[in-house]
């Protein structure tokens, strides 16, 4: 059977949800383990705690893929004084790698929030709060005879994707000048002679995590010995990246009927919600985990309801009768993330076992 290394799995996960999309306070990525280890099995969980490491040992899985990072704040000691330290010690002693895919998975359309939106049957899904400064613009200068080949290579590397459009670029004709040294091997012109040639200024947009692949494609496809290019960071938001999702129900529902469907579809025992209004629920915003910071965005997007968790008492007042806040619980809002990750890994890596953790890691109980 063909072996697979941990780095192959983590690289795949980072194509799904690039780590540069995580929030500044987060700690996504490989937390313990060696990227070069061969995988014996993968255990997918929402939280990696001691009992989950025990489960991984029992199932002979040496990689745990968790949504929440077990190390969130800096560790200064490893004495086993708390559950975080004990979990890390046990993982290291048993050669088990722990990988977290947290707010970067929150910030992609097909991630945590996409799962919630799909379970509610929302159509026309869009990012609720697009993330700024995740886009770059690449500008380069190409001889006319090579522009199609270079543009094609850039597009294949992921550049030029804007919303529902691919192969996007801007091209303008101009005159380039250069004087090759005597040691140069110019594509056109002669050493130590000033050359003037018609070139195409080629511009494409790319996501910042695609920078290495796109620049490599540029260098491999460009005919010049020395390739002139520059990259600019853009303040534009990316419609495919950001927090929360908003969409529309197949048909409007009375508020209580919506809450009943929400309770059933999200498999939650308890929903905290604001006062019910007379209007029906049609447009719904969602955010897995603690999402009260997006209430303003949900109101601005004219959502009738906002499904999230971890609202504080006074934050419920901020609805002001304009929106139905439905707090389903933190664990409950993210519990189906495990299935998303498992299905994705099984499609990509059918040669080793990928298991869902059987443990309910929710630290909150309801009476």
Tab-separated table of C-alpha atoms in Angstrom:
chain	number	residue	atom	x	y	z
A	1	UNK	CA	0.000	0.000	0.000
A	2	UNK	CA	1.263	3.461	-0.894
A	3	UNK	CA	2.357	5.428	2.156
A	4	UNK	CA	1.287	9.003	2.857
A	5	UNK	CA	3.217	11.502	4.963
A	6	UNK	CA	1.694	13.991	7.364
A	7	UNK	CA	2.925	16.898	5.250
A	8	UNK	CA	0.864	15.639	2.303
A	9	UNK	CA	-2.312	15.739	4.378
A	10	UNK	CA	-1.567	19.108	5.974
A	11	UNK	CA	-0.674	20.604	2.589
A	12	UNK	CA	-4.014	19.397	1.237
A	13	UNK	CA	-5.878	20.892	4.206
A	14	UNK	CA	-4.047	24.178	3.690
A	15	UNK	CA	-5.183	24.291	0.085
A	16	UNK	CA	-8.710	23.823	1.389
A	17	UNK	CA	-8.270	26.533	4.053
A	18	UNK	CA	-4.937	28.394	3.758
A	19	UNK	CA	-3.348	29.147	7.124
A	20	UNK	CA	-2.755	32.785	6.184
A	21	UNK	CA	-6.545	33.240	6.377
A	22	UNK	CA	-6.586	32.520	10.124
A	23	UNK	CA	-7.118	35.393	12.517
A	24	UNK	CA	-4.100	36.962	14.227
A	25	UNK	CA	-5.005	35.474	17.623
A	26	UNK	CA	-5.325	31.921	16.265
A	27	UNK	CA	-2.925	28.953	16.254
A	28	UNK	CA	-3.914	26.815	13.291
A	29	UNK	CA	-1.418	24.419	11.756
A	30	UNK	CA	0.740	21.520	12.967
A	31	UNK	CA	1.005	21.726	16.768
A	32	UNK	CA	2.836	18.472	17.547
A	33	UNK	CA	4.527	15.853	15.396
A	34	UNK	CA	6.934	15.600	12.485
A	35	UNK	CA	5.651	16.498	8.990
A	36	UNK	CA	7.716	13.622	7.555
A	37	UNK	CA	6.038	10.893	9.619
A	38	UNK	CA	4.163	8.285	7.631
A	39	UNK	CA	0.484	8.238	8.525
A	40	UNK	CA	-1.039	5.163	10.140
A	41	UNK	CA	-4.502	6.712	10.437
A	42	UNK	CA	-6.283	10.019	10.958
A	43	UNK	CA	-8.749	10.836	13.730
A	44	UNK	CA	-10.972	13.867	13.124
A	45	UNK	CA	-12.408	15.753	16.089
A	46	UNK	CA	-13.772	19.132	17.082
A	47	UNK	CA	-11.548	19.387	20.175
A	48	UNK	CA	-8.307	17.558	20.928
A	49	UNK	CA	-8.289	16.671	24.627
A	50	UNK	CA	-6.655	13.830	26.581
A	51	UNK	CA	-9.509	11.404	25.927
A	52	UNK	CA	-9.227	12.048	22.176
A	53	UNK	CA	-5.503	11.228	22.275
A	54	UNK	CA	-6.407	7.992	24.073
A	55	UNK	CA	-8.913	7.264	21.322
A	56	UNK	CA	-6.259	7.905	18.660
A	57	UNK	CA	-3.885	5.481	20.411
A	58	UNK	CA	-6.607	2.824	20.542
A	59	UNK	CA	-7.484	3.285	16.853
A	60	UNK	CA	-3.789	3.376	15.826
A	61	UNK	CA	-4.118	6.888	14.385
A	62	UNK	CA	-0.955	8.979	14.598
A	63	UNK	CA	-2.549	12.181	13.264
A	64	UNK	CA	-5.392	14.039	14.957
A	65	UNK	CA	-7.082	16.727	12.862
A	66	UNK	CA	-9.001	19.077	15.166
A	67	UNK	CA	-10.981	22.228	14.521
A	68	UNK	CA	-9.968	23.944	17.763
A	69	UNK	CA	-6.244	24.307	18.561
A	70	UNK	CA	-5.343	22.640	21.866
A	71	UNK	CA	-2.555	25.228	22.266
A	72	UNK	CA	-4.236	28.600	21.955
A	73	UNK	CA	-2.159	30.741	24.286
A	74	UNK	CA	1.596	30.493	24.720
A	75	UNK	CA	2.886	27.543	26.749
A	76	UNK	CA	5.750	28.295	29.121
A	77	UNK	CA	5.789	24.971	30.955
A	78	UNK	CA	4.893	21.338	30.281
A	79	UNK	CA	4.365	19.930	33.757
A	80	UNK	CA	0.918	18.413	33.295
A	81	UNK	CA	-0.669	21.061	35.502
A	82	UNK	CA	-3.748	21.447	33.272
A	83	UNK	CA	-5.603	19.625	30.505
A	84	UNK	CA	-3.729	21.463	27.750
A	85	UNK	CA	-0.309	20.445	29.059
A	86	UNK	CA	-1.447	16.867	29.752
A	87	UNK	CA	-2.844	16.519	26.238
A	88	UNK	CA	0.377	17.760	24.632
A	89	UNK	CA	2.557	15.531	26.836
A	90	UNK	CA	0.474	12.447	26.024
A	91	UNK	CA	0.545	13.199	22.285
A	92	UNK	CA	4.322	13.678	22.251
A	93	UNK	CA	5.000	10.553	24.351
A	94	UNK	CA	2.936	8.475	21.912
A	95	UNK	CA	4.259	10.038	18.686
A	96	UNK	CA	0.885	11.500	17.747
A	97	UNK	CA	0.697	14.618	15.610
A	98	UNK	CA	-1.991	17.216	16.259
A	99	UNK	CA	-3.131	19.544	13.484
A	100	UNK	CA	-5.645	22.386	13.961
A	101	UNK	CA	-7.734	23.962	11.203
A	102	UNK	CA	-9.645	26.720	12.968
A	103	UNK	CA	-10.434	30.289	11.869
A	104	UNK	CA	-8.937	29.658	8.441
A	105	UNK	CA	-11.714	27.065	7.961
A	106	UNK	CA	-14.198	29.637	9.309
A	107	UNK	CA	-13.059	32.150	6.697
A	108	UNK	CA	-13.716	30.138	3.520
A	109	UNK	CA	-17.085	29.788	1.795
A	110	UNK	CA	-17.022	25.976	1.829
A	111	UNK	CA	-15.928	25.687	5.470
A	112	UNK	CA	-17.619	25.691	8.883
A	113	UNK	CA	-20.280	28.226	7.938
A	114	UNK	CA	-20.988	26.522	4.633
A	115	UNK	CA	-21.877	23.370	6.570
A	116	UNK	CA	-24.411	25.288	8.704
A	117	UNK	CA	-25.867	27.069	5.666
A	118	UNK	CA	-26.262	23.766	3.830
A	119	UNK	CA	-27.985	22.120	6.789
A	120	UNK	CA	-30.486	24.983	6.822
A	121	UNK	CA	-30.961	24.702	3.057
A	122	UNK	CA	-29.845	28.258	2.335
A	123	UNK	CA	-29.643	29.253	-1.323
A	124	UNK	CA	-27.536	32.012	-2.909
A	125	UNK	CA	-24.874	31.758	-0.212
A	126	UNK	CA	-22.426	34.648	0.137
A	127	UNK	CA	-19.735	35.608	2.626
A	128	UNK	CA	-21.363	37.853	5.231
A	129	UNK	CA	-18.264	39.921	6.046
A	130	UNK	CA	-15.623	39.640	3.286
A	131	UNK	CA	-12.035	39.839	4.503
A	132	UNK	CA	-9.895	42.750	3.222
A	133	UNK	CA	-6.226	42.665	2.235
A	134	UNK	CA	-6.116	39.021	1.177
A	135	UNK	CA	-5.588	39.834	-2.514
A	136	UNK	CA	-2.462	40.701	-4.508
A	137	UNK	CA	-2.013	42.127	-7.974
A	138	UNK	CA	0.822	40.786	-10.102
A	139	UNK	CA	2.126	42.943	-12.951
A	140	UNK	CA	4.673	41.661	-15.464
A	141	UNK	CA	5.884	42.510	-18.970
A	142	UNK	CA	5.791	39.903	-21.705
A	143	UNK	CA	6.668	39.890	-25.423
A	144	UNK	CA	3.526	39.740	-27.559
A	145	UNK	CA	4.351	36.293	-28.919
A	146	UNK	CA	4.459	34.793	-25.415
A	147	UNK	CA	1.600	36.548	-23.622
A	148	UNK	CA	-0.951	33.758	-24.132
A	149	UNK	CA	1.422	31.092	-22.779
A	150	UNK	CA	2.375	33.176	-19.731
A	151	UNK	CA	-1.213	34.187	-18.976
A	152	UNK	CA	-2.325	30.557	-19.262
A	153	UNK	CA	0.376	29.441	-16.807
A	154	UNK	CA	-0.645	32.136	-14.308
A	155	UNK	CA	-4.289	31.155	-14.585
A	156	UNK	CA	-3.480	27.476	-14.078
A	157	UNK	CA	-1.615	28.447	-10.886
A	158	UNK	CA	-4.789	30.102	-9.578
A	159	UNK	CA	-4.413	33.739	-10.611
A	160	UNK	CA	-7.176	35.632	-12.365
A	161	UNK	CA	-10.101	34.152	-10.409
A	162	UNK	CA	-12.640	36.836	-9.487
A	163	UNK	CA	-15.982	35.686	-8.103
A	164	UNK	CA	-17.729	33.571	-10.737
A	165	UNK	CA	-15.110	34.411	-13.382
A	166	UNK	CA	-11.790	32.763	-14.209
A	167	UNK	CA	-8.938	33.605	-16.586
A	168	UNK	CA	-9.299	37.308	-15.750
A	169	UNK	CA	-6.432	39.619	-16.740
A	170	UNK	CA	-5.715	43.079	-18.076
A	171	UNK	CA	-3.334	43.508	-20.988
A	172	UNK	CA	-1.994	46.722	-22.474
A	173	UNK	CA	0.587	47.321	-25.184
A	174	UNK	CA	3.709	49.383	-24.528
A	175	UNK	CA	7.392	49.723	-25.304
A	176	UNK	CA	10.046	48.150	-23.137
A	177	UNK	CA	13.715	49.129	-23.157
A	178	UNK	CA	16.753	47.236	-21.915
A	179	UNK	CA	20.485	46.929	-22.593
A	180	UNK	CA	21.913	43.417	-22.086
A	181	UNK	CA	25.400	43.077	-20.614
A	182	UNK	CA	28.084	41.208	-22.526
A	183	UNK	CA	27.404	38.125	-20.380
A	184	UNK	CA	23.642	38.165	-20.955
A	185	UNK	CA	21.716	35.775	-23.153
A	186	UNK	CA	18.780	37.969	-24.209
A	187	UNK	CA	15.596	36.554	-25.678
A	188	UNK	CA	15.737	39.372	-28.194
A	189	UNK	CA	18.376	41.997	-29.019
A	190	UNK	CA	22.158	41.905	-28.754
A	191	UNK	CA	24.589	42.263	-25.829
A	192	UNK	CA	25.662	45.820	-25.001
A	193	UNK	CA	23.114	47.336	-27.379
A	194	UNK	CA	20.021	49.245	-26.278
A	195	UNK	CA	16.911	47.357	-27.284
A	196	UNK	CA	13.407	48.717	-27.717
A	197	UNK	CA	10.649	46.146	-28.077
A	198	UNK	CA	6.893	46.000	-27.949
A	199	UNK	CA	5.658	44.248	-24.817
A	200	UNK	CA	2.348	43.495	-23.156
A	201	UNK	CA	1.830	44.716	-19.616
A	202	UNK	CA	0.012	41.740	-18.071
A	203	UNK	CA	-1.913	42.189	-14.796
A	204	UNK	CA	-3.690	39.506	-12.761
A	205	UNK	CA	-5.323	39.264	-9.329
A	206	UNK	CA	-4.425	36.415	-6.964
A	207	UNK	CA	-5.059	35.402	-3.371
A	208	UNK	CA	-2.076	36.005	-1.122
A	209	UNK	CA	-1.597	32.299	-0.326
A	210	UNK	CA	-1.155	31.645	-4.064
A	211	UNK	CA	1.875	33.930	-4.302
A	212	UNK	CA	4.561	31.219	-4.376
A	213	UNK	CA	2.751	29.046	-6.946
A	214	UNK	CA	1.911	31.980	-9.216
A	215	UNK	CA	5.417	33.468	-9.172
A	216	UNK	CA	6.869	30.002	-9.863
A	217	UNK	CA	4.509	29.656	-12.835
A	218	UNK	CA	5.594	33.086	-14.069
A	219	UNK	CA	9.279	32.181	-13.918
A	220	UNK	CA	8.734	28.828	-15.627
A	221	UNK	CA	6.661	30.221	-18.509
A	222	UNK	CA	8.302	33.598	-19.196
A	223	UNK	CA	10.824	33.594	-22.058
A	224	UNK	CA	13.107	36.334	-20.669
A	225	UNK	CA	16.359	35.554	-18.889
A	226	UNK	CA	15.481	38.176	-16.256
A	227	UNK	CA	11.773	38.522	-15.521
A	228	UNK	CA	10.504	41.949	-14.466
A	229	UNK	CA	7.438	41.837	-12.218
A	230	UNK	CA	6.008	43.417	-9.111
A	231	UNK	CA	3.319	42.539	-6.581
A	232	UNK	CA	0.957	44.971	-4.864
A	233	UNK	CA	-1.161	44.203	-1.805
A	234	UNK	CA	-4.761	45.269	-2.389
A	235	UNK	CA	-7.218	46.659	0.129
A	236	UNK	CA	-10.099	45.131	-1.848
A	237	UNK	CA	-12.192	42.499	-0.118
A	238	UNK	CA	-12.371	38.974	-1.520
A	239	UNK	CA	-15.938	37.734	-1.998
A	240	UNK	CA	-14.756	34.148	-1.410
A	241	UNK	CA	-13.017	34.829	1.926
A	242	UNK	CA	-14.321	36.164	5.226
A	243	UNK	CA	-16.513	35.604	8.257
A	244	UNK	CA	-20.045	34.227	8.278
A	245	UNK	CA	-22.407	33.359	5.446
A	246	UNK	CA	-25.762	34.779	4.411
A	247	UNK	CA	-28.358	33.131	2.210
A	248	UNK	CA	-32.081	32.605	1.672
A	249	UNK	CA	-34.449	29.892	2.848
A	250	UNK	CA	-36.318	27.955	0.124
A	251	UNK	CA	-39.543	29.513	1.454
A	252	UNK	CA	-40.196	32.072	4.208
A	253	UNK	CA	-41.034	30.608	7.625
A	254	UNK	CA	-42.816	31.908	10.669
A	255	UNK	CA	-40.213	32.662	13.361
A	256	UNK	CA	-41.189	29.751	15.624
A	257	UNK	CA	-41.295	27.342	12.683
A	258	UNK	CA	-37.809	28.510	11.737
A	259	UNK	CA	-36.534	27.932	15.268
A	260	UNK	CA	-38.052	24.447	15.339
A	261	UNK	CA	-36.348	23.579	12.030
A	262	UNK	CA	-33.098	25.081	13.305
A	263	UNK	CA	-33.247	23.006	16.489
A	264	UNK	CA	-33.839	19.817	14.515
A	265	UNK	CA	-31.329	20.421	11.715
A	266	UNK	CA	-28.573	21.553	14.078
A	267	UNK	CA	-29.251	18.757	16.578
A	268	UNK	CA	-29.245	21.101	19.554
A	269	UNK	CA	-31.040	20.701	22.885
A	270	UNK	CA	-31.388	24.396	23.576
A	271	UNK	CA	-31.689	27.619	21.570
A	272	UNK	CA	-31.482	31.036	23.205
A	273	UNK	CA	-33.317	33.591	21.099
A	274	UNK	CA	-34.634	37.147	21.084
A	275	UNK	CA	-38.277	38.226	21.022
A	276	UNK	CA	-40.215	36.926	18.031
A	277	UNK	CA	-41.437	39.453	15.487
A	278	UNK	CA	-44.466	39.230	13.217
A	279	UNK	CA	-42.535	39.104	9.951
A	280	UNK	CA	-41.460	35.793	8.434
A	281	UNK	CA	-37.863	34.582	8.257
A	282	UNK	CA	-36.446	34.496	4.747
A	283	UNK	CA	-32.886	35.811	4.719
A	284	UNK	CA	-30.593	34.102	7.247
A	285	UNK	CA	-27.024	34.865	8.374
A	286	UNK	CA	-24.927	32.187	10.096
A	287	UNK	CA	-21.605	32.027	11.908
A	288	UNK	CA	-20.158	28.961	13.608
A	289	UNK	CA	-18.688	29.515	17.047
A	290	UNK	CA	-18.694	32.904	18.781
A	291	UNK	CA	-20.280	35.217	16.205
A	292	UNK	CA	-21.729	38.205	18.050
A	293	UNK	CA	-19.105	40.417	16.375
A	294	UNK	CA	-21.008	39.890	13.102
A	295	UNK	CA	-24.391	41.138	14.317
A	296	UNK	CA	-23.825	44.530	12.691
A	297	UNK	CA	-22.946	42.867	9.386
A	298	UNK	CA	-26.068	40.691	9.583
A	299	UNK	CA	-28.227	43.773	10.182
A	300	UNK	CA	-26.548	45.648	7.335
A	301	UNK	CA	-27.209	42.700	5.022
A	302	UNK	CA	-30.937	42.826	5.917
A	303	UNK	CA	-30.926	39.353	7.492
A	304	UNK	CA	-34.161	38.353	9.223
A	305	UNK	CA	-32.322	35.937	11.528
A	306	UNK	CA	-28.757	35.419	12.710
A	307	UNK	CA	-27.706	31.925	13.804
A	308	UNK	CA	-24.538	31.751	15.915
A	309	UNK	CA	-23.437	31.203	19.507
A	310	UNK	CA	-21.863	32.639	22.655
A	311	UNK	CA	-23.955	35.815	22.782
A	312	UNK	CA	-23.666	37.657	26.080
A	313	UNK	CA	-26.766	38.827	27.925
A	314	UNK	CA	-26.536	42.491	26.904
A	315	UNK	CA	-25.729	41.629	23.299
A	316	UNK	CA	-29.233	40.215	22.837
A	317	UNK	CA	-30.575	43.757	23.347
A	318	UNK	CA	-28.627	44.850	20.266
A	319	UNK	CA	-31.153	43.058	18.053
A	320	UNK	CA	-33.562	45.947	18.830
A	321	UNK	CA	-36.457	44.079	17.229
A	322	UNK	CA	-34.784	44.241	13.813
A	323	UNK	CA	-33.453	40.674	13.676
A	324	UNK	CA	-33.998	37.314	15.352
A	325	UNK	CA	-30.844	36.184	17.165
A	326	UNK	CA	-30.704	32.394	17.593
A	327	UNK	CA	-27.860	31.170	19.812
A	328	UNK	CA	-27.558	27.406	19.245
A	329	UNK	CA	-24.438	26.814	21.359
A	330	UNK	CA	-20.761	26.824	20.406
A	331	UNK	CA	-20.246	23.064	20.152
A	332	UNK	CA	-23.612	22.603	18.453
A	333	UNK	CA	-22.831	25.185	15.770
A	334	UNK	CA	-19.543	23.498	14.827
A	335	UNK	CA	-20.192	19.815	15.513
A	336	UNK	CA	-20.715	18.906	11.853
A	337	UNK	CA	-17.291	20.249	10.890
A	338	UNK	CA	-15.917	16.776	11.655
A	339	UNK	CA	-17.947	15.231	8.835
A	340	UNK	CA	-16.789	17.943	6.418
A	341	UNK	CA	-13.125	17.198	7.137
A	342	UNK	CA	-13.546	13.423	7.135
A	343	UNK	CA	-15.338	13.377	3.769
A	344	UNK	CA	-12.738	15.675	2.219
A	345	UNK	CA	-9.807	13.561	3.471
A	346	UNK	CA	-11.412	10.293	2.379
A	347	UNK	CA	-11.851	11.588	-1.164
A	348	UNK	CA	-8.248	12.743	-1.400
A	349	UNK	CA	-6.563	9.934	0.579
A	350	UNK	CA	-8.452	6.632	0.263
A	351	UNK	CA	-5.349	4.595	1.192
A	352	UNK	CA	-5.534	5.034	4.970
A	353	UNK	CA	-8.289	5.025	7.568
A	354	UNK	CA	-9.923	8.319	8.481
A	355	UNK	CA	-12.132	8.067	11.563
A	356	UNK	CA	-14.517	10.398	13.323
A	357	UNK	CA	-13.963	10.739	17.039
A	358	UNK	CA	-16.736	8.998	18.950
A	359	UNK	CA	-16.363	11.403	21.870
A	360	UNK	CA	-18.670	14.302	22.579
A	361	UNK	CA	-16.147	16.923	23.646
A	362	UNK	CA	-18.760	19.538	24.538
A	363	UNK	CA	-17.801	20.833	28.023
A	364	UNK	CA	-21.367	22.144	28.557
A	365	UNK	CA	-24.277	19.999	29.734
A	366	UNK	CA	-27.977	20.901	29.722
A	367	UNK	CA	-30.631	19.973	32.273
